[in-house]
mmCIF file of C-alpha atoms in Angstrom:
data_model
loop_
_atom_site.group_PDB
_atom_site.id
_atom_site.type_symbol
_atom_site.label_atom_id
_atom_site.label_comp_id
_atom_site.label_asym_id
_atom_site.label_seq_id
_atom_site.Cartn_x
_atom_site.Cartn_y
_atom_site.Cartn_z
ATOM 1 C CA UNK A 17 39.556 37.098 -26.149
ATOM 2 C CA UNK A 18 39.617 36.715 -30.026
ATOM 3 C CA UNK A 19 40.795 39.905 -30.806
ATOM 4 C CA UNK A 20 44.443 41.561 -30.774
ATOM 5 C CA UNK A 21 44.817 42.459 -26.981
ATOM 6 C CA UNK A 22 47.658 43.226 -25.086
ATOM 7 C CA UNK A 23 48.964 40.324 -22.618
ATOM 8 C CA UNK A 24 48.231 42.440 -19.043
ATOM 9 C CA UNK A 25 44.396 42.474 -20.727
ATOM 10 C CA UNK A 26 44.121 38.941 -21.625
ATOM 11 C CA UNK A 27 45.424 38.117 -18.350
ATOM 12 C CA UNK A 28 42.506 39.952 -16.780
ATOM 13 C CA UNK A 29 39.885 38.315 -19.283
ATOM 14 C CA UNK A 30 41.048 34.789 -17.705
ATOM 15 C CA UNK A 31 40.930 35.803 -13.996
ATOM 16 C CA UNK A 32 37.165 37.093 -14.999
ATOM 17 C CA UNK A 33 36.822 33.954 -16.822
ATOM 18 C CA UNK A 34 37.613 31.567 -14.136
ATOM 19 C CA UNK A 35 35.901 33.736 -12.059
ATOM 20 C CA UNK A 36 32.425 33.012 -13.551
ATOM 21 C CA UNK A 37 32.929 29.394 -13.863
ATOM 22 C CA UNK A 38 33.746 29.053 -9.892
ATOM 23 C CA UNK A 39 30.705 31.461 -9.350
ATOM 24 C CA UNK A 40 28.720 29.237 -11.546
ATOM 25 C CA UNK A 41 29.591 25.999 -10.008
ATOM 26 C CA UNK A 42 28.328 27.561 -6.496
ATOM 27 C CA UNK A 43 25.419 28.728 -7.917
ATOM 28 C CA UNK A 44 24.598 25.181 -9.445
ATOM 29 C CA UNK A 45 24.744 23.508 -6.234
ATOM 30 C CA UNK A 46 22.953 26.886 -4.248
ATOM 31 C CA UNK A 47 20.381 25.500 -6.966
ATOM 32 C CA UNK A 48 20.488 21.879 -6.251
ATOM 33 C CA UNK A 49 20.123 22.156 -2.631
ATOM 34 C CA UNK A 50 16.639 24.929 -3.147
ATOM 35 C CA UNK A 51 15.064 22.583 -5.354
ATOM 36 C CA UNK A 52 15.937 19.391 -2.929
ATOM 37 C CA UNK A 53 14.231 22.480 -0.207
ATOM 38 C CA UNK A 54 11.658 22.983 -2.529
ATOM 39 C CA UNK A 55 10.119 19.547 -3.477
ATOM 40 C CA UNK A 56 10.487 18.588 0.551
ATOM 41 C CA UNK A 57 8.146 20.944 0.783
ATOM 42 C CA UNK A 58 5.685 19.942 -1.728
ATOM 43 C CA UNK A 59 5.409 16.696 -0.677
ATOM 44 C CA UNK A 60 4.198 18.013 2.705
ATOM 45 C CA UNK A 61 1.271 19.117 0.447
ATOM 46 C CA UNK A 62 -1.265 16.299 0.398
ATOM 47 C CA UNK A 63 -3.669 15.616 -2.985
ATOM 48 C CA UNK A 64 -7.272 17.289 -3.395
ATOM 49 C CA UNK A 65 -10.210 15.460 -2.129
ATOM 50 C CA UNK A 66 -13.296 14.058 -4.384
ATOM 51 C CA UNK A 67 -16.114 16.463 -4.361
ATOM 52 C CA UNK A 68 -18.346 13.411 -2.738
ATOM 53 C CA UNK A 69 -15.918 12.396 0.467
ATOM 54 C CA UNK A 70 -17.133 13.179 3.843
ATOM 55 C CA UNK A 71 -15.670 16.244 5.228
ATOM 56 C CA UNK A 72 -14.496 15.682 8.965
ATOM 57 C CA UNK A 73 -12.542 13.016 11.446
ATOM 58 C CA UNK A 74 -13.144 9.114 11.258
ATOM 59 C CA UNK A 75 -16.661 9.679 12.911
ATOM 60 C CA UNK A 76 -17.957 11.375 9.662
ATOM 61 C CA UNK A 77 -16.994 8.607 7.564
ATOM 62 C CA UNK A 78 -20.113 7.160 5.412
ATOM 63 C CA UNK A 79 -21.535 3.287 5.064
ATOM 64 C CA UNK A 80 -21.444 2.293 1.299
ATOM 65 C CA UNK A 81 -22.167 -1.502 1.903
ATOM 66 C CA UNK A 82 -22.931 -3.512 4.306
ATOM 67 C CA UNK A 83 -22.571 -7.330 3.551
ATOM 68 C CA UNK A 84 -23.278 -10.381 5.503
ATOM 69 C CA UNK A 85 -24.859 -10.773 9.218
ATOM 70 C CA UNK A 86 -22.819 -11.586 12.685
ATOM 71 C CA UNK A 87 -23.261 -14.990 13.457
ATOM 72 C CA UNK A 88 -25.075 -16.226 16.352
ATOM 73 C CA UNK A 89 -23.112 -18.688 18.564
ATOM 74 C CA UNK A 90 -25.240 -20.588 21.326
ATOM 75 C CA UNK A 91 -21.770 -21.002 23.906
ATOM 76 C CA UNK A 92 -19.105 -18.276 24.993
ATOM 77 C CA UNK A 93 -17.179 -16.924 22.248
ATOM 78 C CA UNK A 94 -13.662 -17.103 22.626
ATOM 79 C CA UNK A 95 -11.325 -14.484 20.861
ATOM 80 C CA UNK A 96 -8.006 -15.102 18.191
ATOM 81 C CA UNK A 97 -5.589 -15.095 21.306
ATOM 82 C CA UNK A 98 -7.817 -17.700 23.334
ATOM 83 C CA UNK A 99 -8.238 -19.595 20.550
ATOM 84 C CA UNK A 100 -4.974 -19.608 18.993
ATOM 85 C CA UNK A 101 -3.565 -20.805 22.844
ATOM 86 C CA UNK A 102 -5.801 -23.983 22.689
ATOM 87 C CA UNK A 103 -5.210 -24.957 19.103
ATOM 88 C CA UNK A 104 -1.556 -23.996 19.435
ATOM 89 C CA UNK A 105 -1.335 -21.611 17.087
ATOM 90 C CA UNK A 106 1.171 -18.786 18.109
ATOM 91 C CA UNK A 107 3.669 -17.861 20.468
ATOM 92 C CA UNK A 108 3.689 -14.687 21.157
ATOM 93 C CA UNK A 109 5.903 -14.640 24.393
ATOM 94 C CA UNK A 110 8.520 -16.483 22.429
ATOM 95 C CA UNK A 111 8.439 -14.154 19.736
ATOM 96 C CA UNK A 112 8.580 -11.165 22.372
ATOM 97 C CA UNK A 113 12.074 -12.533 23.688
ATOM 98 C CA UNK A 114 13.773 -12.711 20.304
ATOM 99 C CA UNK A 115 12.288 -10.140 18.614
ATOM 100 C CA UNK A 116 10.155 -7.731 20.994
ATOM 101 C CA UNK A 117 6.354 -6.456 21.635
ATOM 102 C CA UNK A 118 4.019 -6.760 18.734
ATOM 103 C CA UNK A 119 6.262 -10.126 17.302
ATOM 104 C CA UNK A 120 4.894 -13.543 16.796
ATOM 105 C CA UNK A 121 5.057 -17.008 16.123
ATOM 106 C CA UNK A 122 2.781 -18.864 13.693
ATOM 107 C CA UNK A 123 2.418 -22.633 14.007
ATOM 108 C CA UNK A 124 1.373 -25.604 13.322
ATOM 109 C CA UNK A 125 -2.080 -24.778 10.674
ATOM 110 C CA UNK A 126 -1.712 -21.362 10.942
ATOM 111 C CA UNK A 127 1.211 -21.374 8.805
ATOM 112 C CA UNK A 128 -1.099 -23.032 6.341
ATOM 113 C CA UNK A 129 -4.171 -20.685 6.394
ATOM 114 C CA UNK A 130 -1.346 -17.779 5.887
ATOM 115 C CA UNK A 131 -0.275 -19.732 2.619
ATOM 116 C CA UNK A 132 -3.859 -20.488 1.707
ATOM 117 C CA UNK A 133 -4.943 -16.973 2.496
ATOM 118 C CA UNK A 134 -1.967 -15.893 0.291
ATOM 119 C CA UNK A 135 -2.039 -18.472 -2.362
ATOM 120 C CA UNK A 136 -5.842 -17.967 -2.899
ATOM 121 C CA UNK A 137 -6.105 -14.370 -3.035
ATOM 122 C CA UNK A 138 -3.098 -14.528 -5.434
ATOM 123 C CA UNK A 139 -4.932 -16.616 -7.665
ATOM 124 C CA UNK A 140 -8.687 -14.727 -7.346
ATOM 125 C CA UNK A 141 -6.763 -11.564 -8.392
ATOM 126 C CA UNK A 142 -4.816 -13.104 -11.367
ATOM 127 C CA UNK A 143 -7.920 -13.979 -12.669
ATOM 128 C CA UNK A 144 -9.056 -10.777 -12.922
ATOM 129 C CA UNK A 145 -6.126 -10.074 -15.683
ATOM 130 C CA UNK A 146 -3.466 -8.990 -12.416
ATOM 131 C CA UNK A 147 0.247 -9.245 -13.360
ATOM 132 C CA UNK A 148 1.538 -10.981 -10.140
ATOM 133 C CA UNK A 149 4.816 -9.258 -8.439
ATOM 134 C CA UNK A 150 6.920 -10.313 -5.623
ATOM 135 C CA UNK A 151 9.360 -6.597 -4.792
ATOM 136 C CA UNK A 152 11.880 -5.612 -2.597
ATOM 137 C CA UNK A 153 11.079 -4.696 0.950
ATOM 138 C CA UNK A 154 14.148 -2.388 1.532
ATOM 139 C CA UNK A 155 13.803 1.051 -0.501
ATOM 140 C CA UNK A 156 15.105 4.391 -1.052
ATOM 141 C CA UNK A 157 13.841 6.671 1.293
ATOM 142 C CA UNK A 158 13.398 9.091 -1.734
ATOM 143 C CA UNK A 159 10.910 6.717 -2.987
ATOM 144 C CA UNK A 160 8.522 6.290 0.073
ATOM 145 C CA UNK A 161 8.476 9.871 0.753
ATOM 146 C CA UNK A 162 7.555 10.744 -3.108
ATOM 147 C CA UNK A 163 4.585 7.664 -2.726
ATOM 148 C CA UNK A 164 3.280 10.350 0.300
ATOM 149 C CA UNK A 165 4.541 8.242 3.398
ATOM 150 C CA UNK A 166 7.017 10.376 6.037
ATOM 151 C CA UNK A 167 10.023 8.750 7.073
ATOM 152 C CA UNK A 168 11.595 10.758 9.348
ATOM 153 C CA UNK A 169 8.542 12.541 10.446
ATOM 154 C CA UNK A 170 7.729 12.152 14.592
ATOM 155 C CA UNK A 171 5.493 9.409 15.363
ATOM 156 C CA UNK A 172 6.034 7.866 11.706
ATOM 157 C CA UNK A 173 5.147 4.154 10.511
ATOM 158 C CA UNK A 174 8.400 3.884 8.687
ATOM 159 C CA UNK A 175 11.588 1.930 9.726
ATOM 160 C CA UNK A 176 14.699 3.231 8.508
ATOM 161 C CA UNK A 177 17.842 1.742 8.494
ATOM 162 C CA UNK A 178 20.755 3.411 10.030
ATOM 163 C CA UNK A 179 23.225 5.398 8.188
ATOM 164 C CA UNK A 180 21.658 4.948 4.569
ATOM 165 C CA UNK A 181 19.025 6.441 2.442
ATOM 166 C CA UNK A 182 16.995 3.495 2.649
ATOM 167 C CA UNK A 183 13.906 1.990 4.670
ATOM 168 C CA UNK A 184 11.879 -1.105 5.235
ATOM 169 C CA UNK A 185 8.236 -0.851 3.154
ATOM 170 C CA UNK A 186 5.364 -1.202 5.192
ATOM 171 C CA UNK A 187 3.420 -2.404 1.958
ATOM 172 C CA UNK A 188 4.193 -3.176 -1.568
ATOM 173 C CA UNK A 189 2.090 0.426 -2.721
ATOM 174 C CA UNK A 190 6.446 1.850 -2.334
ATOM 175 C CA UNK A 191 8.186 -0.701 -4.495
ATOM 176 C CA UNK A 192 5.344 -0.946 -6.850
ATOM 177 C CA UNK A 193 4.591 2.477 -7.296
ATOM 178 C CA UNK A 194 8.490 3.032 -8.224
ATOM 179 C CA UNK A 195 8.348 0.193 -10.211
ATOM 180 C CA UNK A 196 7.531 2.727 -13.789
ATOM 181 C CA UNK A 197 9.637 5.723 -11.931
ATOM 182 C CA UNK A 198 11.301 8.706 -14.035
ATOM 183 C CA UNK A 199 9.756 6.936 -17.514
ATOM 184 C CA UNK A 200 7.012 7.861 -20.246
ATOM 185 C CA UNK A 201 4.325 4.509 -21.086
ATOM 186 C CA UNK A 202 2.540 4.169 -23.910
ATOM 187 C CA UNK A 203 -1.354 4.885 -23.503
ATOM 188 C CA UNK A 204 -1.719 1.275 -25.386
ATOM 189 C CA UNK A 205 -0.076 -0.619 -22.397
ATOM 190 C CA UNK A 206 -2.558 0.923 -19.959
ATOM 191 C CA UNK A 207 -3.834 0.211 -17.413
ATOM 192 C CA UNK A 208 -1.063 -1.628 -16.135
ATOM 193 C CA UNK A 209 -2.221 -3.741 -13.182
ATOM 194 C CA UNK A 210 -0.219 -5.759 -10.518
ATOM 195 C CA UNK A 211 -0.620 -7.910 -7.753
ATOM 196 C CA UNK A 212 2.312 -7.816 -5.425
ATOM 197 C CA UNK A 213 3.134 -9.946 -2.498
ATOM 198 C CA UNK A 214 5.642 -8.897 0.627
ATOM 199 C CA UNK A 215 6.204 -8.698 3.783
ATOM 200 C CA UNK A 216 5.768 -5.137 5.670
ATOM 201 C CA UNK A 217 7.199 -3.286 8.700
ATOM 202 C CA UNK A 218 5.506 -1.023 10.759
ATOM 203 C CA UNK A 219 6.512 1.038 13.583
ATOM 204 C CA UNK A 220 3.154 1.558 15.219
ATOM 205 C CA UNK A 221 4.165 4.410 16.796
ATOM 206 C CA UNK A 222 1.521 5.816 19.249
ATOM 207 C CA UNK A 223 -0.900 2.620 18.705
ATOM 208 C CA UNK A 224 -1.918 1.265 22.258
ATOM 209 C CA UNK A 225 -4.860 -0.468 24.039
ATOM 210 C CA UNK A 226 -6.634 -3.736 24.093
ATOM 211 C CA UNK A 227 -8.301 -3.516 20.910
ATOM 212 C CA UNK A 228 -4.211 -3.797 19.340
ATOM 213 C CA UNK A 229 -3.355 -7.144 20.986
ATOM 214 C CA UNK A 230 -2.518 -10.150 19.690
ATOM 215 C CA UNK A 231 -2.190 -10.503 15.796
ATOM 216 C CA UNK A 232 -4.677 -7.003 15.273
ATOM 217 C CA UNK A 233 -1.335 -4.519 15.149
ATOM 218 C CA UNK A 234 1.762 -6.513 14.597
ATOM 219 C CA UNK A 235 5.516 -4.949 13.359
ATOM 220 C CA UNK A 236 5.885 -7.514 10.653
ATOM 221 C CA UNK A 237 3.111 -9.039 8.555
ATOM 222 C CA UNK A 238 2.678 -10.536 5.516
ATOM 223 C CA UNK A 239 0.129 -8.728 2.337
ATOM 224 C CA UNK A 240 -1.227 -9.042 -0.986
ATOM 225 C CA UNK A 241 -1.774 -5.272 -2.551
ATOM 226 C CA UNK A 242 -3.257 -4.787 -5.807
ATOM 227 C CA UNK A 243 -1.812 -1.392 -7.969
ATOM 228 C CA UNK A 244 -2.814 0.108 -10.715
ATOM 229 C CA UNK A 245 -1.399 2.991 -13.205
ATOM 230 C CA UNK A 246 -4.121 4.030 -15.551
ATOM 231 C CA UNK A 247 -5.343 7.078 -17.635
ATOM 232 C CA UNK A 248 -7.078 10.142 -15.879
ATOM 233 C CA UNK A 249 -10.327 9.321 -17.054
ATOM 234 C CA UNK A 250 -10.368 5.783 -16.001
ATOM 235 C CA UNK A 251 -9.182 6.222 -11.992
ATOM 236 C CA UNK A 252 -12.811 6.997 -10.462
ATOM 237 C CA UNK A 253 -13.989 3.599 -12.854
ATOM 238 C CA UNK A 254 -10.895 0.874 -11.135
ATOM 239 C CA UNK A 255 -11.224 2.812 -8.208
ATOM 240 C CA UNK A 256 -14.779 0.873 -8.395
ATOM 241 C CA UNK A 257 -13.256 -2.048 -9.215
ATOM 242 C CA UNK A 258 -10.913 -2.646 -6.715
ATOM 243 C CA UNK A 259 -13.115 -2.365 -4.100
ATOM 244 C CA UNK A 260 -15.552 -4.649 -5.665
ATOM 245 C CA UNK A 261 -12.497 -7.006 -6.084
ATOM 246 C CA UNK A 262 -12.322 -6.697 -2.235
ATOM 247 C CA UNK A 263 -16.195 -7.216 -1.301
ATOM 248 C CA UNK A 264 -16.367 -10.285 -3.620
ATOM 249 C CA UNK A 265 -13.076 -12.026 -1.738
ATOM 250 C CA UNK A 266 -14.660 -11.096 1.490
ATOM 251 C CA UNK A 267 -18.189 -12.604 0.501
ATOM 252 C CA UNK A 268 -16.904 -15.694 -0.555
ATOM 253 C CA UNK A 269 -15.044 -16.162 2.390
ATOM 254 C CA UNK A 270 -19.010 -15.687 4.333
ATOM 255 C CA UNK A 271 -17.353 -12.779 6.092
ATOM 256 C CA UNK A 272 -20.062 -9.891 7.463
ATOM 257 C CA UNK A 273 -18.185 -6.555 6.911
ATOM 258 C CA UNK A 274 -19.320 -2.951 5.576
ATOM 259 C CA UNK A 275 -17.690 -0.677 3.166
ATOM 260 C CA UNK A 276 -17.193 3.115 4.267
ATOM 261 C CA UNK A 277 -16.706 6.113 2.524
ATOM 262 C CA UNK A 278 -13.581 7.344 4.357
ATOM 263 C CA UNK A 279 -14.283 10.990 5.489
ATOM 264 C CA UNK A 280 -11.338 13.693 4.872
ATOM 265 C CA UNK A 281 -9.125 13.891 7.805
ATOM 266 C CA UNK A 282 -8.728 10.162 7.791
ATOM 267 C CA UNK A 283 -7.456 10.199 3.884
ATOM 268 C CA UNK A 284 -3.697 10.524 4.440
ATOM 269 C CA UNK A 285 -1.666 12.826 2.320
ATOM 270 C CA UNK A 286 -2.132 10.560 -1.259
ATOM 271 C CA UNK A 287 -5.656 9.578 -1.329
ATOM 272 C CA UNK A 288 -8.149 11.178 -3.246
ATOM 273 C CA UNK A 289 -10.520 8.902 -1.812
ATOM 274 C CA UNK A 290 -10.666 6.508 0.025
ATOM 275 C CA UNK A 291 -12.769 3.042 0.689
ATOM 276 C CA UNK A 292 -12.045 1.295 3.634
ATOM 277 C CA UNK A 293 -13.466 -2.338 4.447
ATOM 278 C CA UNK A 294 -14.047 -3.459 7.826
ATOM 279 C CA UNK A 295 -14.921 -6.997 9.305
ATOM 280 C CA UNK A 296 -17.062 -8.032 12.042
ATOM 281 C CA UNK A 297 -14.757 -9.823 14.890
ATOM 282 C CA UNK A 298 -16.608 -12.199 16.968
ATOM 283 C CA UNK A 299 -14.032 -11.943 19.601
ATOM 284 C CA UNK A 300 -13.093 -8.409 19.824
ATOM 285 C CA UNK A 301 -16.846 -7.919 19.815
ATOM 286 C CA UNK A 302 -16.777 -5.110 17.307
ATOM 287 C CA UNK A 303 -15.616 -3.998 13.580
ATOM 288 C CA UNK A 304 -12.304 -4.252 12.344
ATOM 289 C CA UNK A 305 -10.409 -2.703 9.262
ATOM 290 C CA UNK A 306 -9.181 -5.543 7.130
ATOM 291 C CA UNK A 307 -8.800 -3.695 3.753
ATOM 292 C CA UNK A 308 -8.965 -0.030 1.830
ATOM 293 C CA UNK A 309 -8.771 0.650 -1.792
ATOM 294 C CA UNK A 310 -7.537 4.376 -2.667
ATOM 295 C CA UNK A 311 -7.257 6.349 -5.713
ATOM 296 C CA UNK A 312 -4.101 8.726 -5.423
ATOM 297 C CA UNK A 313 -4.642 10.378 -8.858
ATOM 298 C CA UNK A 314 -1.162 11.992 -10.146
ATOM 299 C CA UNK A 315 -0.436 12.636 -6.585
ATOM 300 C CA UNK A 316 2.315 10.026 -6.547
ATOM 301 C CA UNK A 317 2.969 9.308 -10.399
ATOM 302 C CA UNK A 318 3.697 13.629 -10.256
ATOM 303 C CA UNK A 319 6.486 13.048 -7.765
ATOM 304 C CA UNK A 320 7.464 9.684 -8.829
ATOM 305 C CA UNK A 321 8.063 11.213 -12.878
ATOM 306 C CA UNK A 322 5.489 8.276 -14.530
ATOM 307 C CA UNK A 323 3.860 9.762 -17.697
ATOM 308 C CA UNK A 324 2.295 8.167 -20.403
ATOM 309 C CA UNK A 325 2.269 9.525 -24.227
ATOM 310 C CA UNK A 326 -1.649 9.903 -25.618
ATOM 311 C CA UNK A 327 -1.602 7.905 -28.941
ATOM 312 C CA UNK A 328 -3.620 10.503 -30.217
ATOM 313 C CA UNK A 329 -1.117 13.207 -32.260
ATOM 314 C CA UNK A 330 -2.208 16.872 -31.610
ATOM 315 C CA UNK A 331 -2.147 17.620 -35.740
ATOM 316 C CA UNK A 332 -3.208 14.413 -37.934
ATOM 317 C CA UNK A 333 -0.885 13.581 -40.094
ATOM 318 C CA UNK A 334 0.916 11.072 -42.479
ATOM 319 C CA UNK A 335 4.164 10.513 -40.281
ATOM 320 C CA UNK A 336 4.548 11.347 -36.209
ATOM 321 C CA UNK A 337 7.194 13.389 -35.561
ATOM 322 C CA UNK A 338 7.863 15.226 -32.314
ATOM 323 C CA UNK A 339 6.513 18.210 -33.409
ATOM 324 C CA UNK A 340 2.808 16.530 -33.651
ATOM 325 C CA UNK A 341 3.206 14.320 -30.790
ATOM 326 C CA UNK A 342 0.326 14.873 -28.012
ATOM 327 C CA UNK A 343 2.593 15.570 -24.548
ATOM 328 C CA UNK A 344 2.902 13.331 -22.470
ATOM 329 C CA UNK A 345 0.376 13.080 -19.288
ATOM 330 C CA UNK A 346 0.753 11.933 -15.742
ATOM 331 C CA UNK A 347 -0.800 8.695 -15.064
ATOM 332 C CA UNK A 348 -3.018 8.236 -12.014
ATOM 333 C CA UNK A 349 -2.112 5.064 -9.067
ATOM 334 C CA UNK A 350 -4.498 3.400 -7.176
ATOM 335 C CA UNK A 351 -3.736 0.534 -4.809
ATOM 336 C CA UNK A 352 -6.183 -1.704 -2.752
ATOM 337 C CA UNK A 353 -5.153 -4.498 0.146
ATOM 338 C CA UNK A 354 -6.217 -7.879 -1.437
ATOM 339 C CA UNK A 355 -5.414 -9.422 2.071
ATOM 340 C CA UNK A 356 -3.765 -8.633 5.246
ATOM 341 C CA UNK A 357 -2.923 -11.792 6.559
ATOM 342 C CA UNK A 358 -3.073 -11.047 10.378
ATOM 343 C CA UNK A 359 -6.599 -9.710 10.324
ATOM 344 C CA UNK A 360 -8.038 -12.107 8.097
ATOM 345 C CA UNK A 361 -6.391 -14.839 10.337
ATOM 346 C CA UNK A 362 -8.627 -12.946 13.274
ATOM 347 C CA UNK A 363 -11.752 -13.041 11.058
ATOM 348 C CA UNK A 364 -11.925 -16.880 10.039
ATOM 349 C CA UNK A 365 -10.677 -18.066 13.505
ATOM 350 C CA UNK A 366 -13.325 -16.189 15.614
ATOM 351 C CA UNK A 367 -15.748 -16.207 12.901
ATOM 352 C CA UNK A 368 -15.473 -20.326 12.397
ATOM 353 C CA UNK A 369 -15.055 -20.743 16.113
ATOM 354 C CA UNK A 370 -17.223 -24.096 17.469
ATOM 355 C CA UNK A 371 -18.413 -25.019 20.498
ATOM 356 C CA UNK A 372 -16.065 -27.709 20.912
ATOM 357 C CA UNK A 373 -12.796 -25.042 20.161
ATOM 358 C CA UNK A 374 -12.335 -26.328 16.783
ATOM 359 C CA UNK A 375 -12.086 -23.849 14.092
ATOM 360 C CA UNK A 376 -13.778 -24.815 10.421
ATOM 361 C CA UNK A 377 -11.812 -24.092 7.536
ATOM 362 C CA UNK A 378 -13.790 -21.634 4.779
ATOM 363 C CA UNK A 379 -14.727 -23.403 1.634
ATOM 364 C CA UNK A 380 -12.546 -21.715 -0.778
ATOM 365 C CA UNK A 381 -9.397 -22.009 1.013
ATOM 366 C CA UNK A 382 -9.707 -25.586 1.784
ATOM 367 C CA UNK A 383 -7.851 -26.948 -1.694
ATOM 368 C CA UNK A 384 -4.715 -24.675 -0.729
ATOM 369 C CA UNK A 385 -4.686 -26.280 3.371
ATOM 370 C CA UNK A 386 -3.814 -30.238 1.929
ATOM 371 C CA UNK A 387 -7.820 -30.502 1.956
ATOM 372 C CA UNK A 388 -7.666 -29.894 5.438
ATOM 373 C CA UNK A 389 -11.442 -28.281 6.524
ATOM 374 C CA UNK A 390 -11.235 -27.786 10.221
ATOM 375 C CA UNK A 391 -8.501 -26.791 13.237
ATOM 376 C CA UNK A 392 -8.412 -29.046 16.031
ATOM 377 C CA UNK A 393 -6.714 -29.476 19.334
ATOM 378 C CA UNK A 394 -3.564 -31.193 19.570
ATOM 379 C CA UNK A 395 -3.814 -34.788 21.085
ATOM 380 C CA UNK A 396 -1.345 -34.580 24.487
#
């Protein structure tokens, strides 16, 4: 085209020309779409397992702990629902009219041991240098399926909202995880570790039976999860932690649980490995899960783009520039429930039942209920 040509060839040249640019516009979106194709397909992939998880279903799960001892009760023990009814507590039938199966109602000091639950935990895990968080509980749907949840897969957990790309979070692992998306940390700012409160949604799709009633598998709860982004290296060591963080809560609150080992087909896509936590209930007459603590390694930070930049150059030098800059490394997430309101609600009312129905009030939560140390009946 910079040359002498004659006007019929230049014409040509500019046919060809605009001819390649449409051809390459189609090809840029053929490519979009493939690579969309493509990573929907990796995330169907889930993350490696640790070399020491049991291989198998639930059944083959390992003890790690066990903490505390039923207690003995010398009258009939009554479960949450029984005793909830009698201390007014909930309403679940109300709940079930305006809002459908699996709703409630809290009342009267139940709304308090939810606050004191919350307010407490909030405050044990701050201690423990935890940046608190409150997030968003709507999301892109982009985002929940890069943390390794499904939401539009059959029988899924998820709620999502009609004619958008968004869904409601059925725990504050989404919003926090997404919270560092698509950027590069420094290594000196790690580990970065948060304490988020929110509410969550959950479909319960396919959950059924007796051992789901009352307040055990709810749509809409409230949580405290603890996150953390750290270095490779470190992951296996606050994997540790967390679920130490966990056992000490559930000590202090006199709870008898045990600490498993979670074996392979009960690991989810994200996990690496898994501890789960689960709580004798009086009532129910058997163990519950009230917690788990996961390490997810780069599964999600690979998805979600969070990287950090070793300080460390790769050639020592008087100046950094980026040709001696180390490359930036994925980051590894773990997150751990610091308390599941619902299920702990279950554990200290059939745990602290009394013969005469009252419920006693747990020594550490008893500054955050007004001083308030034991449920009674309502005078008529």
């Amino acid at each position: 085209m910079k040359g002498k040509l004659e006007p019929s060839e230049r014409q040509t040249l500019i046919e060809q020309g605009k001819n390649l640019k449409e051809g390459l516009v189609a090809l840029e979106e053929d490519l979009l779409k493939l690579n969309d194709e493509l990573q929907r397909e990796a995330q169907c992939i889930p993350n490696m397992t640790h070399p020491d998880v049991p291989i198998g279903g639930e059944d083959c799960s390992t003890i790690r702990k066990t903490v505390g001892s039923a207690p003995k009760f010398s009258f009939p023990v009554k479960d949450h629902l029984q005793l909830g009814k009698e201390l007014d507590l909930f309403d679940f039938d109300a709940a079930a009219e305006v809002s459908g199966s699996k709703f409630y109602y809290l009342k009267n000091e139940a709304v308090l041991l939810e606050m004191a639950l919350l307010n407490w935990t909030l405050s044990e895990v701050m201690k423990r240098g935890f940046t608190p968080l409150t997030t968003p509980e709507i999301v892109r749907s982009s985002v929940v399926e890069k943390c390794g949840f499904q939401p539009r897969a059959n029988n899924t957990q998820v709620y999502s909202i009609d004619n958008s790309d968004q869904c409601l979070i059925g725990t504050a692992e989404i919003p926090v995880g997404g919270l560092h998306m698509d950027s590069i940390l420094a290594e000196s700012t790690l580990p970065l570790k948060y304490v988020a409160f929110s509410h969550c949604f959950r479909t319960e799709a396919g959950a059924a039976g007796t051992a789901t009633r009352g307040l055990y598998r709810v749509h809409q709860f409230s949580k405290i999860e603890m996150f953390i982004f750290c270095r490779p290296e470190e992951s296996d060591y606050y994997h540790d932690e967390l679920i130490k963080i966990e056992e000490d809560m559930f000590s202090s609150l006199g709870l008898h649980f045990k600490t498993l080992d979670m074996a392979s087909e009960d690991l989810g896509a994200p996990a690496y490995r898994k501890f789960d936590v689960e709580a004798w209930m009086p009532g129910l007459e058997r163990f519950g899960e009230i917690s788990s603590a996961s390490n997810c390694t780069d599964y999600q930070s690979r998805r979600l783009g969070i990287r950090y930049r070793p300080s460390e150059a790769l050639v020592p030098g008087p100046k950094k520039s980026k040709g001696n800059l180390a490359p930036p490394q994925f980051v590894h997430t773990l997150n751990a429930t610091a308390c599941a309101v619902p299920r702990m609600i279950i554990c200290l009312l059939e745990n602290y039942q009394q013969e005469d129905g009252s419920v006693l009030i747990p020594e550490p939560l008893r500054p955050f209920m007004g001083g308030r140390n034991i449920i009674t009946r309502k005078s008529s």
